[in-house]
Short mmCIF file of C-alpha atoms in Angstrom, two decimals:
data_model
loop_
_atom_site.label_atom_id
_atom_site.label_comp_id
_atom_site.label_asym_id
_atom_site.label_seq_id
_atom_site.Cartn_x
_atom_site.Cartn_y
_atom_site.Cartn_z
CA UNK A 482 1.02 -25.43 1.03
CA UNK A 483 -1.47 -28.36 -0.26
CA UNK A 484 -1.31 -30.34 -3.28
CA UNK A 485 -1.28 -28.32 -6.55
CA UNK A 486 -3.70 -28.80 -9.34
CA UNK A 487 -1.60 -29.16 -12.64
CA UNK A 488 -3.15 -26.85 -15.21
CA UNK A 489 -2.17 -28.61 -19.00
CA UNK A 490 -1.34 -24.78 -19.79
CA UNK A 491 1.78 -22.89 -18.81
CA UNK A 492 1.07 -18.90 -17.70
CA UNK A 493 1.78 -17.74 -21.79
CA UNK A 494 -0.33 -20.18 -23.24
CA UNK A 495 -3.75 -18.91 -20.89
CA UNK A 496 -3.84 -15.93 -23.63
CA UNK A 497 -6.20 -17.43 -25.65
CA UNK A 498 -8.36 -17.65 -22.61
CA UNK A 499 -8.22 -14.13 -22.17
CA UNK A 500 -12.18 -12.43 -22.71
CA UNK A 501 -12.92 -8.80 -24.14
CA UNK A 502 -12.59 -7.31 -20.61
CA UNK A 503 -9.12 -8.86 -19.96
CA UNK A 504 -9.82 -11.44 -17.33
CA UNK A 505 -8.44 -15.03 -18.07
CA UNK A 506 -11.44 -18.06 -18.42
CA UNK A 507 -9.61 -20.40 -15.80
CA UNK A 508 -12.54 -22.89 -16.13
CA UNK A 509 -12.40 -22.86 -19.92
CA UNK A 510 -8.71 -23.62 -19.29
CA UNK A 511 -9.83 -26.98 -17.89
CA UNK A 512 -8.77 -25.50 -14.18
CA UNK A 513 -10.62 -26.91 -11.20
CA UNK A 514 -10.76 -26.06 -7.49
CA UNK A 515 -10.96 -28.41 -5.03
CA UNK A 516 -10.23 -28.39 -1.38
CA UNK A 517 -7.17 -30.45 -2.09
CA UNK A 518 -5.59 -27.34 -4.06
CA UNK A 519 -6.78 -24.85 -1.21
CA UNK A 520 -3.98 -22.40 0.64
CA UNK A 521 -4.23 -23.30 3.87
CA UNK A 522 -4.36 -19.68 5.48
CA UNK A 523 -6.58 -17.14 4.95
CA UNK A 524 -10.74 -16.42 4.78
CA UNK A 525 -12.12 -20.03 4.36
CA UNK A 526 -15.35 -18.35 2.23
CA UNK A 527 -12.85 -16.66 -0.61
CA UNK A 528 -11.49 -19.10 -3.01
CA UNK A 529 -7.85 -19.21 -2.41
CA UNK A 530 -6.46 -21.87 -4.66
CA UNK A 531 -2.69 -23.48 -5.97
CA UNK A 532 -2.11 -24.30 -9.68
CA UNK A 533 0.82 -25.67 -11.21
CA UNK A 534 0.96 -24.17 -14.77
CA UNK A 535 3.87 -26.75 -16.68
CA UNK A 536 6.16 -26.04 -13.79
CA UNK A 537 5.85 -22.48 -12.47
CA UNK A 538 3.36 -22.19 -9.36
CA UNK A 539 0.51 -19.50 -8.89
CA UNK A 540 -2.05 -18.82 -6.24
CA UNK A 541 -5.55 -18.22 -7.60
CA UNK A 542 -7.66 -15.25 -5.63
CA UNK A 543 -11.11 -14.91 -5.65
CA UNK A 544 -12.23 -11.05 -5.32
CA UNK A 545 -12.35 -10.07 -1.29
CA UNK A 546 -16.44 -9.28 -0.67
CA UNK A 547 -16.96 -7.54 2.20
CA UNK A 548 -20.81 -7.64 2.98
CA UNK A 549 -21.47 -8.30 -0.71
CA UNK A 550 -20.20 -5.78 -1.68
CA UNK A 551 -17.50 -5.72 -4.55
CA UNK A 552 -14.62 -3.36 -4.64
CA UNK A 553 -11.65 -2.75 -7.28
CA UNK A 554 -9.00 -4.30 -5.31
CA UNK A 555 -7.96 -6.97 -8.12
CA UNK A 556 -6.74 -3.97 -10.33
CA UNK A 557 -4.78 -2.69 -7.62
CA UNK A 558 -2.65 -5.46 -7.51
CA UNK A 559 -1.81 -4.98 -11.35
CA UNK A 560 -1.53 -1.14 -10.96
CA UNK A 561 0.90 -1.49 -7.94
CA UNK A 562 3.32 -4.04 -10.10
CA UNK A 563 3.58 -1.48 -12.57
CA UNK A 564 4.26 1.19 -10.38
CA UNK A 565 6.79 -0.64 -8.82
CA UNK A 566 8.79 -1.38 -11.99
CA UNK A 567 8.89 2.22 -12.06
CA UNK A 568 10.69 2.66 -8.77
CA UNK A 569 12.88 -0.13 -8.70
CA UNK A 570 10.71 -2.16 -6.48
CA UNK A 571 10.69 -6.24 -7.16
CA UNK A 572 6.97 -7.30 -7.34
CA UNK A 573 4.81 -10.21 -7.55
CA UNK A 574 3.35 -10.94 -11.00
CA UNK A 575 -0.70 -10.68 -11.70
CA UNK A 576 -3.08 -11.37 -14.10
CA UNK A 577 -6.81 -11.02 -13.86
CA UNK A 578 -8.92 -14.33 -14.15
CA UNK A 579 -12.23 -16.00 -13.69
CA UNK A 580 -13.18 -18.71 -12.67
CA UNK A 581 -16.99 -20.47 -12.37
CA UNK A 582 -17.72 -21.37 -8.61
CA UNK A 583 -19.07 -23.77 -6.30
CA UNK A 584 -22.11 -22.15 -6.82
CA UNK A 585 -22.28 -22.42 -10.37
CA UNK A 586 -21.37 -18.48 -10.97
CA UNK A 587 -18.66 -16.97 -12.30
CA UNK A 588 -16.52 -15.13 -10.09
CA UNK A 589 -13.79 -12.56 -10.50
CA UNK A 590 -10.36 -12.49 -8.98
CA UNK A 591 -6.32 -12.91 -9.86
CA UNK A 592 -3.49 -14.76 -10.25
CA UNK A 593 -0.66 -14.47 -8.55
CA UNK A 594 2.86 -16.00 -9.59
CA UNK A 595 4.57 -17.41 -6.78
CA UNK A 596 7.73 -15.41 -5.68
CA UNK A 597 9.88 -18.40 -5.01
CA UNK A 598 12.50 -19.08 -7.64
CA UNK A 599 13.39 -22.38 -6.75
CA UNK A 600 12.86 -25.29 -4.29
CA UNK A 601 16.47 -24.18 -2.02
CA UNK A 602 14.31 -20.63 -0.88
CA UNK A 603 11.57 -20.21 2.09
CA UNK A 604 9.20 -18.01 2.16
CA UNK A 605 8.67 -16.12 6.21
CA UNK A 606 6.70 -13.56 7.22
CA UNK A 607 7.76 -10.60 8.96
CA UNK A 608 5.56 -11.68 11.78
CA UNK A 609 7.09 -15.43 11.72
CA UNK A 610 10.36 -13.80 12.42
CA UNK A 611 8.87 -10.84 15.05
CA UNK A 612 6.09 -12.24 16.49
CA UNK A 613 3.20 -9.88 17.97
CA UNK A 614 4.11 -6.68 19.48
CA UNK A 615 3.48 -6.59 23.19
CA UNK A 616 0.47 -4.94 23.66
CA UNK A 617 1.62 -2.94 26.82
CA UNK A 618 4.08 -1.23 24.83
CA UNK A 619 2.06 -0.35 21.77
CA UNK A 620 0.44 2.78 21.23
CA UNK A 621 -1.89 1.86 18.00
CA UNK A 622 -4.97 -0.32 18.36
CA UNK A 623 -4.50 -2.71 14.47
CA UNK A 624 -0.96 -1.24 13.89
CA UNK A 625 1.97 -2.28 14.59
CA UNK A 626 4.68 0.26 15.72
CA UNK A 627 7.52 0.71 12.94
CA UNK A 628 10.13 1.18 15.97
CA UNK A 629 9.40 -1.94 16.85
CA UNK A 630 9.87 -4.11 13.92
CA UNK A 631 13.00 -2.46 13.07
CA UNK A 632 14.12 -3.05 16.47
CA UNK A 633 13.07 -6.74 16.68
CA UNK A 634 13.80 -7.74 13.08
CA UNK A 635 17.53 -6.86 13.29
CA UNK A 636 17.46 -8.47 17.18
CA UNK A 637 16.14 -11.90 15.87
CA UNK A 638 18.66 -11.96 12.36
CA UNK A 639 21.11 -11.87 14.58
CA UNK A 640 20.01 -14.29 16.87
CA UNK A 641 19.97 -16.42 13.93
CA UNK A 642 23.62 -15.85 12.43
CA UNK A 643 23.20 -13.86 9.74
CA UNK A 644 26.17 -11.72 9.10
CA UNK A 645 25.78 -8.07 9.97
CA UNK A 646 26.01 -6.48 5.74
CA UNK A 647 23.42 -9.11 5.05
CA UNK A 648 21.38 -7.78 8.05
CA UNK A 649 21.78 -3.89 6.85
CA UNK A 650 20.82 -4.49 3.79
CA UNK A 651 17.72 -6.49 4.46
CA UNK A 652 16.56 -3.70 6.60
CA UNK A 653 17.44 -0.62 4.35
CA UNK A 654 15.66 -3.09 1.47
CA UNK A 655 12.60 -3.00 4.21
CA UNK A 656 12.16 0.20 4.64
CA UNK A 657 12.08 1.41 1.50
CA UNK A 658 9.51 -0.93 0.34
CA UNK A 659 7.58 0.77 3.50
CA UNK A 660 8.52 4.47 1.90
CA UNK A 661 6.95 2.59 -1.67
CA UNK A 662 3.96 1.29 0.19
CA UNK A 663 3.06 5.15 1.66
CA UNK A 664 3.48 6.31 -1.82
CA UNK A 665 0.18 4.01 -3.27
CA UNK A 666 -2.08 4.51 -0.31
CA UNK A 667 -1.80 0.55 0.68
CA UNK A 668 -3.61 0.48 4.01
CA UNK A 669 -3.08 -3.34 4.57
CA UNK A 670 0.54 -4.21 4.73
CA UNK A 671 0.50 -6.10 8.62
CA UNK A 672 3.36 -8.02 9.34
CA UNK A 673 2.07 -10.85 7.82
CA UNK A 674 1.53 -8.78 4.41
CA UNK A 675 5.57 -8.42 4.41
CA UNK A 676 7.87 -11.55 3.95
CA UNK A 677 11.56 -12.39 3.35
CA UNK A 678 13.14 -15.14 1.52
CA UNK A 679 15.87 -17.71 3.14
CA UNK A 680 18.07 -19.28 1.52
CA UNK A 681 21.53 -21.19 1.83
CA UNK A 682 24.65 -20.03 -0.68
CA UNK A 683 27.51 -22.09 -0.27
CA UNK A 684 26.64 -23.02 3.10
CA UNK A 685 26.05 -20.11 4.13
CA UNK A 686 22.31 -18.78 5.21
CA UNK A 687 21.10 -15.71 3.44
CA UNK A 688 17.93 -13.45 3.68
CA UNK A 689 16.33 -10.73 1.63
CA UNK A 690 12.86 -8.91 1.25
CA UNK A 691 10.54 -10.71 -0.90
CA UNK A 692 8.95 -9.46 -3.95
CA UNK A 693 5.96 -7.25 -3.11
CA UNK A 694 2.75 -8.92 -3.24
CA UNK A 695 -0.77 -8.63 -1.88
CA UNK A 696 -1.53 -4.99 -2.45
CA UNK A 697 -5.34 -5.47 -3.31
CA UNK A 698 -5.98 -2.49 -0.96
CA UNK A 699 -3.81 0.18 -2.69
CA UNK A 700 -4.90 3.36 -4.06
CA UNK A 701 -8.39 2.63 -1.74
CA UNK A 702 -9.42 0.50 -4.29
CA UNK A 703 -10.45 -1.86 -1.71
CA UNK A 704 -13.84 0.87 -0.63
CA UNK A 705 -16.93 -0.66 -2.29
CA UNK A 706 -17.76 0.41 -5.85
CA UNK A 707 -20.50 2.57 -4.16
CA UNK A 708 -18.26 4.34 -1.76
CA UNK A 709 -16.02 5.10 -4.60
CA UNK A 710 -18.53 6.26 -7.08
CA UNK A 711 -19.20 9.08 -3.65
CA UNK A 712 -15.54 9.65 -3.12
CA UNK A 713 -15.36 10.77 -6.89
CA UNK A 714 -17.89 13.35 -6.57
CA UNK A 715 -16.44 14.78 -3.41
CA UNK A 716 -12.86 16.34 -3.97
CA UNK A 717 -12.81 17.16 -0.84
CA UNK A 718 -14.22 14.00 1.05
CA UNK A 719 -11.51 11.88 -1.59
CA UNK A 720 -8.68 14.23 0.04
CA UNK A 721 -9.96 13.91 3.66
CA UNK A 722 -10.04 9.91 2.65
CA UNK A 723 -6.37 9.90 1.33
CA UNK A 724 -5.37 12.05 4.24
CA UNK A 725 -6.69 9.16 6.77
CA UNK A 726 -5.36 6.47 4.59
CA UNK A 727 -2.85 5.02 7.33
CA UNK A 728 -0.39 2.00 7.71
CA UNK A 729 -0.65 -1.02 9.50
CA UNK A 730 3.04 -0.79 10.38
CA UNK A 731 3.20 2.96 11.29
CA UNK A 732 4.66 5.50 14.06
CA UNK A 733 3.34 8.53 15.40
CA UNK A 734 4.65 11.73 17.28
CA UNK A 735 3.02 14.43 19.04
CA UNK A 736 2.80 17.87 17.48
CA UNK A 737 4.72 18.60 20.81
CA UNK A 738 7.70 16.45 19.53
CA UNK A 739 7.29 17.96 16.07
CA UNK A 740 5.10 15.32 14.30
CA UNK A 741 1.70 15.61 12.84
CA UNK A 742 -0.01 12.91 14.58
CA UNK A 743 -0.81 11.23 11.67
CA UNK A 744 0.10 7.52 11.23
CA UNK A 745 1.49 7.99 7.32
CA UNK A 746 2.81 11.26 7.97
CA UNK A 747 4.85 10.47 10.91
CA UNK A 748 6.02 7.10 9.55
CA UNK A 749 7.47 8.64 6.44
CA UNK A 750 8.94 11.59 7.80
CA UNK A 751 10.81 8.99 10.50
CA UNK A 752 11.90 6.80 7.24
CA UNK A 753 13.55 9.61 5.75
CA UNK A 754 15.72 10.77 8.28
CA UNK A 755 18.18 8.30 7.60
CA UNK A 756 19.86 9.12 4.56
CA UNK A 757 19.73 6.54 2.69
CA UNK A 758 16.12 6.46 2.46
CA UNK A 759 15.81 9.82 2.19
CA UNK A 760 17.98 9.76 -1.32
CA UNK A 761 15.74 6.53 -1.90
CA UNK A 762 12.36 8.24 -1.93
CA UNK A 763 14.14 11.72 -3.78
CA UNK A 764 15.48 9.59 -6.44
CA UNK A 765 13.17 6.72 -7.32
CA UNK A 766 10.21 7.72 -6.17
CA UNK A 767 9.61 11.91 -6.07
CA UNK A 768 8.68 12.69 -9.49
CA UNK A 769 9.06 9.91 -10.88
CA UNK A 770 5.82 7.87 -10.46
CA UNK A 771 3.54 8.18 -13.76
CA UNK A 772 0.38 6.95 -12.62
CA UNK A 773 -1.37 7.39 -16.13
CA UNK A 774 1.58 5.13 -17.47
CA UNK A 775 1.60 2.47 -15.05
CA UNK A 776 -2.24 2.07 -15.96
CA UNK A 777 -1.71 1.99 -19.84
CA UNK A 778 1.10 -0.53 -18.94
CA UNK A 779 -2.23 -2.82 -17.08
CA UNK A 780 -4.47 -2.25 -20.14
CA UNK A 781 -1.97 -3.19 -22.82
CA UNK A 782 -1.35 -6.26 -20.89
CA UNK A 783 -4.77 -7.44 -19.94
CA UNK A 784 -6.16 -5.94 -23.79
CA UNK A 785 -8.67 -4.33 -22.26
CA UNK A 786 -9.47 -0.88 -20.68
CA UNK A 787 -9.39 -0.73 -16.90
CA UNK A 788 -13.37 0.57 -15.59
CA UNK A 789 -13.46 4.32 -15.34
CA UNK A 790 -14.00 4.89 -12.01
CA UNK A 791 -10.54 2.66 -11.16
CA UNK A 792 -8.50 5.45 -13.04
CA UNK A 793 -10.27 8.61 -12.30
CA UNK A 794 -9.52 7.24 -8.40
CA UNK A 795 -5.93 5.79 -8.90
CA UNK A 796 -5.30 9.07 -10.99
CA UNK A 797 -6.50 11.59 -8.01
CA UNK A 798 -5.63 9.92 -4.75
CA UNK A 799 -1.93 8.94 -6.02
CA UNK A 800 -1.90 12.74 -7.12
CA UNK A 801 -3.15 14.06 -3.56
CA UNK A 802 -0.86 11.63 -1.62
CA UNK A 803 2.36 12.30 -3.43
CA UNK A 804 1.73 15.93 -3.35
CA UNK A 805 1.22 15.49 0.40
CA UNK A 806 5.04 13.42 0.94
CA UNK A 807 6.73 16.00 -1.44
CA UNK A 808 5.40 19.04 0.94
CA UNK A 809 6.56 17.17 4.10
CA UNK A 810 9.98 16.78 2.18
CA UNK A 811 10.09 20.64 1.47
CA UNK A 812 8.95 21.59 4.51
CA UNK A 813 5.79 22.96 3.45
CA UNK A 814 2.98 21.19 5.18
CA UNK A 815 0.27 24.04 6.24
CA UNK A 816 0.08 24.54 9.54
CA UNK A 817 -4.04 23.07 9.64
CA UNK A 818 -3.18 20.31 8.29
CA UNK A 819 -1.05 19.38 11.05
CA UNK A 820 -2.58 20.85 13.89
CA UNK A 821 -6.68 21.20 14.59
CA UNK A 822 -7.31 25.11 13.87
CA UNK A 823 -9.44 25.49 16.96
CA UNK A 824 -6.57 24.38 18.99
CA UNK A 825 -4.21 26.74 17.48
CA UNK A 826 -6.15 29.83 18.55
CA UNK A 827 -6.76 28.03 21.65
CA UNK A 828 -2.79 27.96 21.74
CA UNK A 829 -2.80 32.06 20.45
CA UNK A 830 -5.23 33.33 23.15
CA UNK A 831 -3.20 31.11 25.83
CA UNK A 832 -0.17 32.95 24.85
CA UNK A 833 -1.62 36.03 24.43
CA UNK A 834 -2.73 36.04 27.89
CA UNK A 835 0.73 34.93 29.07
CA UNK A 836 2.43 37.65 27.02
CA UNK A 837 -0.28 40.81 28.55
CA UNK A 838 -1.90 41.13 24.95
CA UNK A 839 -5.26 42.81 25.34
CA UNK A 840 -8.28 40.78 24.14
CA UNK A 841 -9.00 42.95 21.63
CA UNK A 842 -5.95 42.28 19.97
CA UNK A 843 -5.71 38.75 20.02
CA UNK A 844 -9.45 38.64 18.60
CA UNK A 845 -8.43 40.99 15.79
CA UNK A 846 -5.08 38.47 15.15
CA UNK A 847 -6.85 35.75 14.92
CA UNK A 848 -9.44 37.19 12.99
CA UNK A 849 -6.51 37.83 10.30
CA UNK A 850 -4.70 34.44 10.79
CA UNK A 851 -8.39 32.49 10.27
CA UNK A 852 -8.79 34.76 7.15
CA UNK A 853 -5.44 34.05 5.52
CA UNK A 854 -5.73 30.07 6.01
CA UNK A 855 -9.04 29.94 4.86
CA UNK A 856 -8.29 31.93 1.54
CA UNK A 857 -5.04 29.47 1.56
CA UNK A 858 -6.69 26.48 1.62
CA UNK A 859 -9.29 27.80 -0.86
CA UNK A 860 -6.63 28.35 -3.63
CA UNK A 861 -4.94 24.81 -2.85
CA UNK A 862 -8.40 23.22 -3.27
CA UNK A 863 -9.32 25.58 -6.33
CA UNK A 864 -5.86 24.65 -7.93
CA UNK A 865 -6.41 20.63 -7.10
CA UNK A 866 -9.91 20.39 -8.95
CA UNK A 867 -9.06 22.13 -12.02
CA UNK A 868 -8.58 18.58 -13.89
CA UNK A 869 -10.98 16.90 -11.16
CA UNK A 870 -13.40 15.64 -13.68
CA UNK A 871 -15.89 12.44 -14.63
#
């Protein structure tokens, strides 16, 4: 990393900075950007900047614009932090700020405190330590299969002499946080989104998973304030949306191998076959996420309320997609939400035909089946909207 401005300020004393809709005046905090101060990787045209504040290091992120465009993505970060104290998750910490620009504006973004403790640890990627995924082997196009990194990750730790309980436990640690990361709908964590930190204890090298950070694309707060303001008029368009909300590290089965083809769907049901996750995700997080609480937690801290539409959407989609993990647990996906319906009757008449059942019959079967899911799905959906309301 560059040079690091030195802020006059530690991170407790930028309070008083703090404006009536929570985000912290860096420029009135005598904080300056320069290209000195600038994180290396990353978009070059989003400020993306290093601050030393009396001895404890933060990165400084302008909001991500996509066609200018704004989104809600800076609250995510502060929403997922509190939802991972809540399920035993270490985190990153954030803080909302802004800062005025090159271009004489003021812009939004946060502040992120770095998750080194201490000049001995190194940050790496999960991509430093895998590399890419050869693409003749990979079945996802921007994905990268879960299989995979597993596989590779625990090849190159021991290619590098860590000892084999120090290798377990990074992994177990690494796929829970993927099992946490299904839970808030964040669509964005690529291998370069996950790191680990090194370090050396009496000689001897040690790793373990990194805080979580860099979740600005949880809960789809990262749509543009437009899309959302659509997606909370449409209950069923916002379901359909959490529904494709998929990984970036992911797996996928065909219904003929008992999956769902679904990126999330598969991924989390091949997490929780191993026990340990399995009691991970029953215990700490089933049940036990309180979305409503997490985002009190954000408003007390930032003394402000958090916009509207950024809790009637963090409220519904965590509902939907947590409903959604705890029916895959139980067994209880529906059948069309696994399988296209055309293609079951398609499958029905097929077998039909095998088994000698007369046309008639099948029609008047399928006739029934068609009627009962419909009327099923109508009472889910009824039951779902009750408290979906502006």
């Amino acid at each position: 990393m560059n040079i690091f401005f030195n802020s006059q300020y530690s991170l407790d004393e930028l309070e008083q900075f703090r404006d009536e809709n929570g985000f912290i005046d860096l420029t009135k905090a005598g904080i300056q950007f320069t290209q000195e101060t600038r994180e290396e990787a990353g978009n070059p045209s989003r400020v993306k900047n290093w601050v030393d504040f009396q001895g404890r290091k933060a990165l400084v992120k302008g909001e991500a614009i996509r066609e200018e465009e704004q989104n809600y993505g800076i609250y995510a970060e502060l929403i997922v932090e509190e939802v991972a104290k809540q399920v035993g998750q270490t985190t990153a910490h954030y803080d909302l700020v802004k800062f005025l620009g090159e271009d004489g504006k003021y812009h939004q973004g946060v502040l992120s405190v770095s998750v080194l403790e201490n000049s001995r640890e190194q940050l790496v990627t999960l991509h430093d330590i895998i590399g890419d995924e050869p693409e003749e082997t990979s079945d996802f196009i921007d994905t990268t299969s879960y299989e995979f990194t597993i596989r590779k990750l625990e090849e190159e730790l021991r290619k590098d002499g860590y000892d084999e309980q120090n290798i377990v436990n990074v992994i177990t640690e690494y796929k829970k946080r993927l099992v946490f990361l299904l839970a808030v709908i964040e669509t964005d964590q690529h291998t370069e989104n996950i790191a680990f930190k090194q370090s050396k204890i009496d000689g001897r090298s040690r790793i373990e998973l990194s805080p979580n950070y860099d979740r600005e694309s949880a809960f789809m707060l990262d749509n543009d304030i437009s899309t959302i303001g659509k997606l909370l008029e449409d209950y069923i368009g916002l379901r359909e949306s959490v529904d494709r909300a998929h990984p970036r590290i992911g797996t996928i089965r065909t219904i003929e191998d008992g999956g769902f083809e679904s990126y999330w769907k598969d991924t989390f049901e091949a997490l929780c076959e191993e026990d340990e996750i399995y009691d991970y995700y029953e215990q700490n997080i089933r049940g036990t996420i309180d979305i409503e609480k997490a985002m009190e937690g954000v408003e007390q801290r930032i003394k402000a309320p958090l916009p509207e539409a950024v809790k009637l959407l963090v409220k519904h989609a965590c509902r939907i997609r947590n409903e959604q993990m705890e029916r895959i647990m139980d067994g209880e996906m529906l059948i069309e939400e696994q399988v296209d319906v055309s293609m079951l009757f398609r499958l029905i008449a097929n077998q039909g035909v095998a088994t000698k059942v007369r046309t008639g019959e099948q029609v008047q079967i399928g006739n029934i089946m068609q009627r009962d899911i419909v009327s099923m799905q109508k009472n889910i959906e009824d039951k779902s909207r009750e408290d979906f309301t502006i």
